[in-house]
PDB file of C-alpha atoms in Angstrom:
ATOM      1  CA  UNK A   1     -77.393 -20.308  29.816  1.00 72.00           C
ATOM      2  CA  UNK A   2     -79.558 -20.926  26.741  1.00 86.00           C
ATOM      3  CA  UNK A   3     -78.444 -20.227  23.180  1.00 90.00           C
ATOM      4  CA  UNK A   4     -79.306 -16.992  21.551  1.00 91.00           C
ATOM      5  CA  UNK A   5     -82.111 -17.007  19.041  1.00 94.00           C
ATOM      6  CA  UNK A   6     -81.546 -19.027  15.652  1.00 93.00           C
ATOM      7  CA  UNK A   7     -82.984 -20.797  12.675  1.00 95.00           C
ATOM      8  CA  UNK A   8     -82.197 -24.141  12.246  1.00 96.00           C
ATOM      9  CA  UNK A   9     -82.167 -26.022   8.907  1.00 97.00           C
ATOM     10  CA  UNK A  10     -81.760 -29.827   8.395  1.00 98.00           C
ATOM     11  CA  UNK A  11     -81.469 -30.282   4.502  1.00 97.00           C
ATOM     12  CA  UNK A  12     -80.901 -33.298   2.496  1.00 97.00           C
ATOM     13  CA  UNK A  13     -78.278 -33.040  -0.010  1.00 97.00           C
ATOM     14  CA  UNK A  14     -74.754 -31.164  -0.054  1.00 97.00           C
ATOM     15  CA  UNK A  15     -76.700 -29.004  -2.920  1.00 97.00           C
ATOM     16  CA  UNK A  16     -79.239 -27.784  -0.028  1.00 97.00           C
ATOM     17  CA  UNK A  17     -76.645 -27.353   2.485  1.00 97.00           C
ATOM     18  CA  UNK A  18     -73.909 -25.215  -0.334  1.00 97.00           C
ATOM     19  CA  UNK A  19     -76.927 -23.220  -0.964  1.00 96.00           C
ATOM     20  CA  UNK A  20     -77.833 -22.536   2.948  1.00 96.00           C
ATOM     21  CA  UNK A  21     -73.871 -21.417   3.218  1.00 97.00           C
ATOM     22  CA  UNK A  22     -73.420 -19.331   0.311  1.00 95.00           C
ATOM     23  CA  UNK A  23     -72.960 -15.617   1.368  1.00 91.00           C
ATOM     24  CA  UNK A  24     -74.433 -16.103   4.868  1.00 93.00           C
ATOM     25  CA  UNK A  25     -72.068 -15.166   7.219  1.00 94.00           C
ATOM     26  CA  UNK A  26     -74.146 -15.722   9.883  1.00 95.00           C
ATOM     27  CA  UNK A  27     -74.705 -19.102   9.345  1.00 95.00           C
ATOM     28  CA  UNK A  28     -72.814 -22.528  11.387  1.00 96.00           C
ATOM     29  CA  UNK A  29     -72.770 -25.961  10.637  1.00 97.00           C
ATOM     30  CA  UNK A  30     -73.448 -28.461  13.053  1.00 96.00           C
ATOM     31  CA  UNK A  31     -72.438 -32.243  12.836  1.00 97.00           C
ATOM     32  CA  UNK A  32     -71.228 -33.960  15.636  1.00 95.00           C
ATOM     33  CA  UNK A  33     -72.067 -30.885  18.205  1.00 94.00           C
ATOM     34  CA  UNK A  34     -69.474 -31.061  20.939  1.00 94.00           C
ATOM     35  CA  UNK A  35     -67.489 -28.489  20.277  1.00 93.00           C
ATOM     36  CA  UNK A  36     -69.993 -26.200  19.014  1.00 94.00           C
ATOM     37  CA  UNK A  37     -73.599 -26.490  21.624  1.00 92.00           C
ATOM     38  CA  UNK A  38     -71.048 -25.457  24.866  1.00 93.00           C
ATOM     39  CA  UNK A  39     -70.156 -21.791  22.812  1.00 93.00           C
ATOM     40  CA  UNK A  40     -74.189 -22.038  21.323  1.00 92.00           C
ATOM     41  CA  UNK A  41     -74.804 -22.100  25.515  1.00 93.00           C
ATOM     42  CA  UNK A  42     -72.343 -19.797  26.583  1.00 93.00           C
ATOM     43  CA  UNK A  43     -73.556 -17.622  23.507  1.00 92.00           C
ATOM     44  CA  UNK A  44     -70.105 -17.453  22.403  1.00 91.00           C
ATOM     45  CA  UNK A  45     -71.378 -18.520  18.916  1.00 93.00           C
ATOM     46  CA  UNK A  46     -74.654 -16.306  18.109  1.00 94.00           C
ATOM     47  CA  UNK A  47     -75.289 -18.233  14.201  1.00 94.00           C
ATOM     48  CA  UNK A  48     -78.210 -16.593  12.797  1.00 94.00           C
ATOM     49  CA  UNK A  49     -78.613 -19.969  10.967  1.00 96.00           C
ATOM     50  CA  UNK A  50     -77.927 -23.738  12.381  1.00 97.00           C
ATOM     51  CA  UNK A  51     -77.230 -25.825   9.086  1.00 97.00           C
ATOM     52  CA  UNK A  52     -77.278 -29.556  10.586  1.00 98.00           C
ATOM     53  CA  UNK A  53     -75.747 -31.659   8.356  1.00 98.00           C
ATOM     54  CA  UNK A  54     -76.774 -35.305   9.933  1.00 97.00           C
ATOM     55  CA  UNK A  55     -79.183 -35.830   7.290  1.00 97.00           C
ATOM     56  CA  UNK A  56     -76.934 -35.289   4.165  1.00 97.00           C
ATOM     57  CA  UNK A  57     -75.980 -38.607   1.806  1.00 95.00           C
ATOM     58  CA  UNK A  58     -72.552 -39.197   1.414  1.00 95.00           C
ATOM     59  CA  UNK A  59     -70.862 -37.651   4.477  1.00 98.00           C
ATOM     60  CA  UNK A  60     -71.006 -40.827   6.921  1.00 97.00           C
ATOM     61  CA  UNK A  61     -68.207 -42.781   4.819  1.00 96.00           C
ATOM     62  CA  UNK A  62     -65.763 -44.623   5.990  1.00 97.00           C
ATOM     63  CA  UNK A  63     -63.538 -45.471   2.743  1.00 97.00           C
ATOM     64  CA  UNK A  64     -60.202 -46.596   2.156  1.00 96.00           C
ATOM     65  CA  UNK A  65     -58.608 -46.758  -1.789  1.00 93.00           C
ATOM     66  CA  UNK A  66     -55.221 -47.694  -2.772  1.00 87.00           C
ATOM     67  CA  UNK A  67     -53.220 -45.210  -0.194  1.00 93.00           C
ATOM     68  CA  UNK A  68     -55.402 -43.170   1.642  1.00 98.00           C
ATOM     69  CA  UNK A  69     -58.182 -43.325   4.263  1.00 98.00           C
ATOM     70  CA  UNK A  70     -61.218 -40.986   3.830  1.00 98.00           C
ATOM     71  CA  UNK A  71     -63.219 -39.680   6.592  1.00 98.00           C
ATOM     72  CA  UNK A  72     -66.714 -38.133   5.844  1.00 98.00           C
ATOM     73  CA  UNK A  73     -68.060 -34.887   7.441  1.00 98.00           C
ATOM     74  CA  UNK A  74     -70.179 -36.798   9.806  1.00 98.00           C
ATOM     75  CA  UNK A  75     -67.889 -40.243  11.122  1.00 98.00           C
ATOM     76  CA  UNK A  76     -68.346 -40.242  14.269  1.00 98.00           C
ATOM     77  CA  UNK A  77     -65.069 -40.510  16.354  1.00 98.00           C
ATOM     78  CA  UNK A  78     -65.845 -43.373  18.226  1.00 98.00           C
ATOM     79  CA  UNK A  79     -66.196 -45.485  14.781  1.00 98.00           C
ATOM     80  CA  UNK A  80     -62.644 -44.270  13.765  1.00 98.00           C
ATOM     81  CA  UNK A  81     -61.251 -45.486  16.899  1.00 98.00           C
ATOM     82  CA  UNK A  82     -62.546 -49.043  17.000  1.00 98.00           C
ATOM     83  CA  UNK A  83     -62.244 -49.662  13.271  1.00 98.00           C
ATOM     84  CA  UNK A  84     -59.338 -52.434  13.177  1.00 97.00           C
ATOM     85  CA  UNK A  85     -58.386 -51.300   9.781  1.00 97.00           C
ATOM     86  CA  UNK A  86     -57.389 -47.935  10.617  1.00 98.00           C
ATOM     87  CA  UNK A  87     -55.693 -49.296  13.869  1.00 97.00           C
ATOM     88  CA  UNK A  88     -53.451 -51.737  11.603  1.00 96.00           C
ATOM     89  CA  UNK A  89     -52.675 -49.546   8.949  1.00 97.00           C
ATOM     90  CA  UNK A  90     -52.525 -45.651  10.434  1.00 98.00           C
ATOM     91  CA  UNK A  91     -52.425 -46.518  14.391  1.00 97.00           C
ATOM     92  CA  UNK A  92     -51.554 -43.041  15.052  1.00 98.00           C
ATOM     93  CA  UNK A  93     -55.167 -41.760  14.249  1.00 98.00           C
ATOM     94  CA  UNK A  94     -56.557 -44.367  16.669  1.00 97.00           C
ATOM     95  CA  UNK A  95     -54.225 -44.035  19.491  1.00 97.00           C
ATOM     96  CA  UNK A  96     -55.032 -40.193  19.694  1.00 98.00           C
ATOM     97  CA  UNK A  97     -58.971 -40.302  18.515  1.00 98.00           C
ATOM     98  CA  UNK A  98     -59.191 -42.640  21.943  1.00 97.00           C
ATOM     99  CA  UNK A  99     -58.078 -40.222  24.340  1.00 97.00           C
ATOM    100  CA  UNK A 100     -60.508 -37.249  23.026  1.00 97.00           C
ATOM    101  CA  UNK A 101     -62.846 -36.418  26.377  1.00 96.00           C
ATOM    102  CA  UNK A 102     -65.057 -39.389  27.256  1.00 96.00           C
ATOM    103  CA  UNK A 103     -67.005 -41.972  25.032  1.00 97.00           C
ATOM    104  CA  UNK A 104     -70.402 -40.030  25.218  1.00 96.00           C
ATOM    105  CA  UNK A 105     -67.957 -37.372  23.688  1.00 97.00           C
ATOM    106  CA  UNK A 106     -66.402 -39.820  21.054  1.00 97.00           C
ATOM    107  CA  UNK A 107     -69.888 -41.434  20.232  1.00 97.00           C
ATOM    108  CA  UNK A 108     -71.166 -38.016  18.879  1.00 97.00           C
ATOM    109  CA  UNK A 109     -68.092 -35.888  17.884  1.00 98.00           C
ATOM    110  CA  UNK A 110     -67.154 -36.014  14.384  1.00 98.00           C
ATOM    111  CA  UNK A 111     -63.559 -36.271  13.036  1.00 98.00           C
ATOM    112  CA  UNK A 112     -63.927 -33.461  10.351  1.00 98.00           C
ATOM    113  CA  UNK A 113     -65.556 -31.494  13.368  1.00 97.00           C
ATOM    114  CA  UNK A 114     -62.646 -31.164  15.717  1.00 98.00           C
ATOM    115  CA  UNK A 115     -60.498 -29.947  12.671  1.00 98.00           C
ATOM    116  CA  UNK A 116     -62.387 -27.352  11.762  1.00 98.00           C
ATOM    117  CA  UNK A 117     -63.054 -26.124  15.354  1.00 97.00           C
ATOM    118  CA  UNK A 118     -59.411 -25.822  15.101  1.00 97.00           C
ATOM    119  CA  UNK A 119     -58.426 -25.696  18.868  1.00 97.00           C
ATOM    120  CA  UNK A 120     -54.709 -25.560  18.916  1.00 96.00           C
ATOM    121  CA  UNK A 121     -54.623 -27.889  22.021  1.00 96.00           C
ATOM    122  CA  UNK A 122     -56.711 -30.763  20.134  1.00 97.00           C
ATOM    123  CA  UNK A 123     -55.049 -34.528  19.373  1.00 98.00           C
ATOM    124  CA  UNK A 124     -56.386 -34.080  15.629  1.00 98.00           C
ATOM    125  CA  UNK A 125     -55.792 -30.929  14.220  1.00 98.00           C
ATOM    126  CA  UNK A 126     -52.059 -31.546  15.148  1.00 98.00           C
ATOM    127  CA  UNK A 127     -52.253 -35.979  14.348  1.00 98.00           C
ATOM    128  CA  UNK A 128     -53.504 -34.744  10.774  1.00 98.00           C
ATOM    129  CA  UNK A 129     -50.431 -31.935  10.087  1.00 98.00           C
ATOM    130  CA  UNK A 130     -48.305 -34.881  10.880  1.00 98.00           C
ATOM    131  CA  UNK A 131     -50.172 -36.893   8.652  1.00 98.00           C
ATOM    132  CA  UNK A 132     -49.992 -35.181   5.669  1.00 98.00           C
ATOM    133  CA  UNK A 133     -53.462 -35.049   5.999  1.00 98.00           C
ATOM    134  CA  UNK A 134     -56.151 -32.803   3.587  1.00 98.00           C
ATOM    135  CA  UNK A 135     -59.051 -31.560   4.051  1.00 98.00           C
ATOM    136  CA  UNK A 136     -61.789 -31.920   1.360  1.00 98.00           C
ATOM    137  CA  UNK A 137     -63.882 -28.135   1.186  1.00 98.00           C
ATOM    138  CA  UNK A 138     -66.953 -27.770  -0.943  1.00 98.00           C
ATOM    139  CA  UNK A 139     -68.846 -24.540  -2.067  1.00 97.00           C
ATOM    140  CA  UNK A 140     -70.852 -23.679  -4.487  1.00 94.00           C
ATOM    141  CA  UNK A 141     -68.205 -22.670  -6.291  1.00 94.00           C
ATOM    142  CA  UNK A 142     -66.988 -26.576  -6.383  1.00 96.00           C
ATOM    143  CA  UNK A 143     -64.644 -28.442  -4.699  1.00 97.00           C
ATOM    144  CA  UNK A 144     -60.794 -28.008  -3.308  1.00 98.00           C
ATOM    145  CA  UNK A 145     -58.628 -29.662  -1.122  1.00 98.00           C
ATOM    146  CA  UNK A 146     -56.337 -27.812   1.496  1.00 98.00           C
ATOM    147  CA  UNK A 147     -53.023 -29.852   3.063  1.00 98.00           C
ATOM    148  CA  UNK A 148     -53.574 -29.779   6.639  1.00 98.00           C
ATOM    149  CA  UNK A 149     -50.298 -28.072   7.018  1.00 97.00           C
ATOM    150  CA  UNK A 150     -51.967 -24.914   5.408  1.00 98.00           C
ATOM    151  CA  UNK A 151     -55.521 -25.567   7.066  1.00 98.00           C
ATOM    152  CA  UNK A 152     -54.945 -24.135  10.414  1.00 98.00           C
ATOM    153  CA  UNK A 153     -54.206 -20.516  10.802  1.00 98.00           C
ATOM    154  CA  UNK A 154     -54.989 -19.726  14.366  1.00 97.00           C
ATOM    155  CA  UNK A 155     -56.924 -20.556  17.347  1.00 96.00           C
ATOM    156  CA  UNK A 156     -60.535 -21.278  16.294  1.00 96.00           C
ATOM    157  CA  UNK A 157     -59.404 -20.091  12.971  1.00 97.00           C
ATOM    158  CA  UNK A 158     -59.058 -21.931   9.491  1.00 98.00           C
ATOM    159  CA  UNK A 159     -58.708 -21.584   5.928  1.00 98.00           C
ATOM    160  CA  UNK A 160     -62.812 -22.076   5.318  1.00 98.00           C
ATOM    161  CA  UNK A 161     -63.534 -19.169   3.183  1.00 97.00           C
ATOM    162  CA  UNK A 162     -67.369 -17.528   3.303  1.00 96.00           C
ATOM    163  CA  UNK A 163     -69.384 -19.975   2.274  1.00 97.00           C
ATOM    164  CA  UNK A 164     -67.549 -23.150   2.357  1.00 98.00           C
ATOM    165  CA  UNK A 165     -67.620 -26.479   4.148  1.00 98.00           C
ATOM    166  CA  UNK A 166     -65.278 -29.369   5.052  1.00 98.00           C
ATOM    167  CA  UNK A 167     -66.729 -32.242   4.100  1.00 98.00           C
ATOM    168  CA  UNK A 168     -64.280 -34.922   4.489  1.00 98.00           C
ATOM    169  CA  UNK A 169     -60.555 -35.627   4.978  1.00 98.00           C
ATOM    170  CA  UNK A 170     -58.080 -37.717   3.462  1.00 98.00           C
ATOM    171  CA  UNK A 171     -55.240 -39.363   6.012  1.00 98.00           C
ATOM    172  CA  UNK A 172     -52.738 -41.097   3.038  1.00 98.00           C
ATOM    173  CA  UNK A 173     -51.297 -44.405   4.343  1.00 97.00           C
ATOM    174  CA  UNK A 174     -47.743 -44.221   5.811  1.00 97.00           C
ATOM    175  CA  UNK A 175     -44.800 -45.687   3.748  1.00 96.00           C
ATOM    176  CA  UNK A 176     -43.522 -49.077   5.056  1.00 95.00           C
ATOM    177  CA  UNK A 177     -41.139 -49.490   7.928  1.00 96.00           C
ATOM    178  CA  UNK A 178     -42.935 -46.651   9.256  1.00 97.00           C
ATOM    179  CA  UNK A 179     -43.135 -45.988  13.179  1.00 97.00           C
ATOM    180  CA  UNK A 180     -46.043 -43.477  14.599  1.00 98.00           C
ATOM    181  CA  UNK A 181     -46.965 -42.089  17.792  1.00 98.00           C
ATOM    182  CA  UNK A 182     -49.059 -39.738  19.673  1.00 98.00           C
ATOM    183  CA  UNK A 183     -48.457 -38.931  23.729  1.00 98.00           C
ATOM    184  CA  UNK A 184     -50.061 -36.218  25.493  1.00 98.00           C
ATOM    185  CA  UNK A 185     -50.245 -34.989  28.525  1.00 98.00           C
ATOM    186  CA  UNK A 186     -53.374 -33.816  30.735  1.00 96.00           C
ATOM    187  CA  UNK A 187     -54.096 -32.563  34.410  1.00 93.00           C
ATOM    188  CA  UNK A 188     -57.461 -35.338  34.295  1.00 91.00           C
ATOM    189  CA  UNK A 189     -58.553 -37.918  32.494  1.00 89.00           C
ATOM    190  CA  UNK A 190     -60.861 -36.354  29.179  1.00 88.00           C
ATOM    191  CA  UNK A 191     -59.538 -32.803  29.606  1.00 93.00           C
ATOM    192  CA  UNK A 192     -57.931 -31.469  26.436  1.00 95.00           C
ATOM    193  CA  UNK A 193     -53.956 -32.262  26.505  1.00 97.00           C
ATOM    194  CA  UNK A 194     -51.526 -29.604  28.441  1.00 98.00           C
ATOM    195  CA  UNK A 195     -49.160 -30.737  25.463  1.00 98.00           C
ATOM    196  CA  UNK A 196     -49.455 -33.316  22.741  1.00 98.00           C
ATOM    197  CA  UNK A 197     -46.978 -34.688  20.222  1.00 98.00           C
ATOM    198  CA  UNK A 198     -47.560 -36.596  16.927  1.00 98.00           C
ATOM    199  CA  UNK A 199     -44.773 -38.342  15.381  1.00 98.00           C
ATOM    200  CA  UNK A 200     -43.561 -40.199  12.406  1.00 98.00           C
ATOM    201  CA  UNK A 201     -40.459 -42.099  11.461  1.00 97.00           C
ATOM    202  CA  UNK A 202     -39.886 -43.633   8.165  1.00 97.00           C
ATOM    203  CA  UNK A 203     -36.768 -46.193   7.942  1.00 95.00           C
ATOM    204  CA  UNK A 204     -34.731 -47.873   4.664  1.00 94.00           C
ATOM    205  CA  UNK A 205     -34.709 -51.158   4.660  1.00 91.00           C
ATOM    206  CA  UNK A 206     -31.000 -50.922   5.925  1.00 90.00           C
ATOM    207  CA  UNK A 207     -32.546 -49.482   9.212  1.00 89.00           C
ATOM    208  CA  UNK A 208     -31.809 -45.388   8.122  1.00 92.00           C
ATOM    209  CA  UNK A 209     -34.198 -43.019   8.929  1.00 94.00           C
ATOM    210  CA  UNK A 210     -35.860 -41.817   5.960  1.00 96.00           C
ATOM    211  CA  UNK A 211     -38.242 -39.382   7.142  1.00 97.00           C
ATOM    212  CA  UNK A 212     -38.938 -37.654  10.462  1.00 97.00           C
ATOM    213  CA  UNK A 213     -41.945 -35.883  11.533  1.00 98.00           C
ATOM    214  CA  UNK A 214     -43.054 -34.019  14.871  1.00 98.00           C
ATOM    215  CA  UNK A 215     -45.478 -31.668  15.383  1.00 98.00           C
ATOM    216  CA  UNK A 216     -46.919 -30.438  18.934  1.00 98.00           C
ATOM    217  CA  UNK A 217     -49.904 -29.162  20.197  1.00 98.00           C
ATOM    218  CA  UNK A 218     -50.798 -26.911  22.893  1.00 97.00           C
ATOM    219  CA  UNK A 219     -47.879 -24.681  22.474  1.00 97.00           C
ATOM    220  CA  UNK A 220     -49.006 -21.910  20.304  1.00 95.00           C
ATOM    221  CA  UNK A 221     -52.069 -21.066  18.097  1.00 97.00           C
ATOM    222  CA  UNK A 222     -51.784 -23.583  15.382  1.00 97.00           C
ATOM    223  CA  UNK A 223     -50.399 -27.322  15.084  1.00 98.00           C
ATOM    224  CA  UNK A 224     -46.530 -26.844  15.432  1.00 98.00           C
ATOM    225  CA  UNK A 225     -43.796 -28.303  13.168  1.00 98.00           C
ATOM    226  CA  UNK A 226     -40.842 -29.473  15.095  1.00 98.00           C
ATOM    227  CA  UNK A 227     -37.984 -27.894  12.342  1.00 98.00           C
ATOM    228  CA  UNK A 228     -35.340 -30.039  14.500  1.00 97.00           C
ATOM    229  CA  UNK A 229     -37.143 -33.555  13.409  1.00 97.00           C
ATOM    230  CA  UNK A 230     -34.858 -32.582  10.207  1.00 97.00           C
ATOM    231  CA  UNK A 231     -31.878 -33.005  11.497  1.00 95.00           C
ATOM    232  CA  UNK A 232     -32.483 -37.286  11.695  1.00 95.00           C
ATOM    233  CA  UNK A 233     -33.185 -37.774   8.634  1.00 95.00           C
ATOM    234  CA  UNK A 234     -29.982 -40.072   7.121  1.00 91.00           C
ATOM    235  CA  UNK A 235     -28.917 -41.457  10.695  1.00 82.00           C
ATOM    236  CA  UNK A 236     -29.252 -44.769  11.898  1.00 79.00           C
ATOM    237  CA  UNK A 237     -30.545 -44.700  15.349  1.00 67.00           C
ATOM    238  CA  UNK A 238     -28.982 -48.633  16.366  1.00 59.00           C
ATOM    239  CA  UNK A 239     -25.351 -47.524  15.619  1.00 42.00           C
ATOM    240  CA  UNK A 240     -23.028 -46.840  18.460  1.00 38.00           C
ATOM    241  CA  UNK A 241     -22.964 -43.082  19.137  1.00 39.00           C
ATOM    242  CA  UNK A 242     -19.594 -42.284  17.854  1.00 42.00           C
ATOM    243  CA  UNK A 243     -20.663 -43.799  14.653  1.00 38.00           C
ATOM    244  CA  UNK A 244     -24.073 -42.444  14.023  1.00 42.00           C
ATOM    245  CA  UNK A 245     -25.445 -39.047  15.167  1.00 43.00           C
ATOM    246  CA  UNK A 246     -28.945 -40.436  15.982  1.00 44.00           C
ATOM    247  CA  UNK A 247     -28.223 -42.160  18.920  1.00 49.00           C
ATOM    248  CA  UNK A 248     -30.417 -41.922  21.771  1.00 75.00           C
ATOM    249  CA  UNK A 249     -28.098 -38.753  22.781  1.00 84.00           C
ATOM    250  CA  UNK A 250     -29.547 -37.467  19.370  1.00 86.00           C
ATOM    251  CA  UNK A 251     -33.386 -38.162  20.533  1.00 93.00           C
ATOM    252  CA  UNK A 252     -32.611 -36.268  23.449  1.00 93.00           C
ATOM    253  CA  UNK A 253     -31.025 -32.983  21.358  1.00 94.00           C
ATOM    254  CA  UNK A 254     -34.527 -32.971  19.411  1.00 96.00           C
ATOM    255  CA  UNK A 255     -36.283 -33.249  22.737  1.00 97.00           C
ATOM    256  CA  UNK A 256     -34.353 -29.851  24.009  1.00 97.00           C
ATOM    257  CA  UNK A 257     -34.284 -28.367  20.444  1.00 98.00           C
ATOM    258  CA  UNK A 258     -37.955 -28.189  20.312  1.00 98.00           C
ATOM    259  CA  UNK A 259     -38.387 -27.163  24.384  1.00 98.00           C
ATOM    260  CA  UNK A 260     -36.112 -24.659  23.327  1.00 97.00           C
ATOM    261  CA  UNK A 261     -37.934 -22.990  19.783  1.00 97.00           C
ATOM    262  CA  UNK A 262     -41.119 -23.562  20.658  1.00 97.00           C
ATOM    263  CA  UNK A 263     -43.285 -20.535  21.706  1.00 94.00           C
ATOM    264  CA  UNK A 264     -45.446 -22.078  24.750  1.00 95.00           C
ATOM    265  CA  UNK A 265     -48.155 -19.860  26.322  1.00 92.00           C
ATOM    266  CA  UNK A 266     -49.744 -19.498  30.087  1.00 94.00           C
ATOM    267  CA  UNK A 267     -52.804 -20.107  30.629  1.00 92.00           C
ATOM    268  CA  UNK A 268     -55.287 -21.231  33.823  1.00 92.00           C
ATOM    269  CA  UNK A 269     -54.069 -24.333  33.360  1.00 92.00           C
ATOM    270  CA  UNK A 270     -50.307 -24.016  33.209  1.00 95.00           C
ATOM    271  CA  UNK A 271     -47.820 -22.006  32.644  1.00 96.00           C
ATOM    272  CA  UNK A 272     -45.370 -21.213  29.707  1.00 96.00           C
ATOM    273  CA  UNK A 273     -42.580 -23.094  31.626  1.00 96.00           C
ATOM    274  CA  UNK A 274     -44.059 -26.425  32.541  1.00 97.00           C
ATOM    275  CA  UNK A 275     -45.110 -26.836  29.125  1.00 98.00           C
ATOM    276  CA  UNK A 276     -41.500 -26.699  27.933  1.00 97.00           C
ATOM    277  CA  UNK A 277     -40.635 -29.579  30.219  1.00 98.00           C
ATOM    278  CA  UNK A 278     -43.700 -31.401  28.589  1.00 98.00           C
ATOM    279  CA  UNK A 279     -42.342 -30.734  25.428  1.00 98.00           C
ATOM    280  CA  UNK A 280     -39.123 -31.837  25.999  1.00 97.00           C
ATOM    281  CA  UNK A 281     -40.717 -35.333  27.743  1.00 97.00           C
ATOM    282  CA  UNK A 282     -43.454 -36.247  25.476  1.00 98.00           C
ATOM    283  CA  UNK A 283     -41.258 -35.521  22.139  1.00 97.00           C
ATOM    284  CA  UNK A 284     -38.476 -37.645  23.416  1.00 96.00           C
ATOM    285  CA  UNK A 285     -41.189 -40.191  24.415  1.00 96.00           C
ATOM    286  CA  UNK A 286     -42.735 -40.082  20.771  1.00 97.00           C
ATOM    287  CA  UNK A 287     -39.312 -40.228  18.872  1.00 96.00           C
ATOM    288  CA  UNK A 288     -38.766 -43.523  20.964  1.00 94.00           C
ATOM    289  CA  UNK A 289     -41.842 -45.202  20.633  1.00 95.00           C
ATOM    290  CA  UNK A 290     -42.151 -44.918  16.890  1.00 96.00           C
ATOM    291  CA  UNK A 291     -38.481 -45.942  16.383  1.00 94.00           C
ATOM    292  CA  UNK A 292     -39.786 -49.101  17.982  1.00 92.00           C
ATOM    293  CA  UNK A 293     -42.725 -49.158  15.819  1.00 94.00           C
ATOM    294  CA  UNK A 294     -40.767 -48.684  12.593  1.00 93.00           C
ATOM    295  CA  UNK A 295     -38.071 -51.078  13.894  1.00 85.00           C
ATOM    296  CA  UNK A 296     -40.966 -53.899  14.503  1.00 82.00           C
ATOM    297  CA  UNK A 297     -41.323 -53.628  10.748  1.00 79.00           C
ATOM    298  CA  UNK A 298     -38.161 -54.207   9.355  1.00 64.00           C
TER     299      UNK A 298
END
């Protein structure tokens, strides 16, 4: 199919684009294009107005400060995942930014693109909850950021008001002796994940765990917060388990604790019951491979 019938604007500044936004409901942005030209050809998306914002200064940067890594509207997703920098210092962003589709898909998709196409089966959307990621939003109204936590409301569906754009995002650098993964699982290589799980583990120095973090995707309509990563934080995961409740019994009562809470859905590809298993696999998978990670840095 062709796309329905639209303008199409290409402006220069984030002025000209705020001012091609504001109050037009009707209008969608376009960067990196692979999310958004499939529903343009399927006429799923009908925009009366096609703001391309390719041309605009500012929003291909690549910038790291003090404790953070920011991500303009336009980087590209194949730049993210070869940078060495962001390999070294947040690997979970390039471990999961390398399995999205295929390189011709990497080479044009943007990062801030696949967050704010918001599909709850994506590596990123759920990568940046774990994160602590936020998301930088401009209007003409000015600028705010949203925690990514807070971004996502449902499938397809985010916190962009009328008139608003994201035009960057800000990943903060993990604390040290900190141990991140992302697994996922798919039918074929490129297709979206069945299941996915981000996590994060933050030790003391005396080998504790500090902080835990997992969050899933694919099993509901948003990025999901495992609540039973909680329940690690203050054990020691190399003690003997009579003496320490986080031994690798304890990895394996998160991994049923979250096949258990979660809310998976059926769909064509799967059903509700197969992704609990996945859940159960990939989060005990996760927890293990960033206590390894966190444990290389001690």
């Amino acid at each position: 199919m062709r796309p329905a019938a639209f303008d199409y604007v290409r402006p220069r500044s984030l002025e000209e684009t705020l001012a091609h936004l504001a109050g037009n409901r009707h209008a969608r942005v376009l960067a990196g294009g692979q999310s958004l030209v499939p529903l343009l050809n399927r006429r799923a998306a009908r925009p009366g107005t096609l703001v391309d914002i390719n041309a605009v200064a500012g929003l291909d940067v690549l910038r790291w400060d003090d404790d953070a890594l920011h991500i303009g509207a336009t980087v590209r997703q194949r730049r993210v995942e070869l940078d060495a920098d962001v390999r070294a210092r947040i690997p979970i962003l390039s471990e999961a930014t390398a399995l999205i589709g295929r390189i011709a898909i990497r080479n044009r998709g943007t990062i801030v693109g696949s967050l704010t196409h918001a599909d709850p089966s994506a590596e990123l959307p759920a990568v940046a909850v774990a994160c602590r990621a936020e998301v930088s939003i401009a209007s003409a109204a000015g600028l705010r950021t949203c925690p990514a936590g807070e971004f996502f409301l449902g499938a397809n569906h985010t916190s962009l008001a009328l008139g608003e754009m994201a035009i960057g995002v800000r990943f903060p650098l993990p604390p040290p002796r900190t141990g991140q993964a992302w697994v996922e699982y798919s039918r074929r290589h490129a297709d979206l994940p069945l299941v996915g799980v981000a996590c994060e583990l933050t030790l003391t120095a005396g080998g504790v765990i500090a902080d835990a973090t997992l969050v899933c995707a694919g099993v509901g309509p948003r990025p999901w917060r495992v609540p039973a990563a909680a329940s690690l934080i203050g054990a020691a995961p190399e003690a003997s388990a009579e003496a320490s409740a986080a031994s690798p019994e304890a990895f394996r009562a998160v991994a049923r604790a979250a096949a258990v809470q979660c809310e998976p859905y059926g769909d064509a590809r799967t059903d509700a019951a197969h992704r609990r298993r996945l859940v159960y696999a990939l989060t005990l998978r996760s927890l293990e491979t960033a206590w390894s990670r966190a444990g290389e840095q001690r």
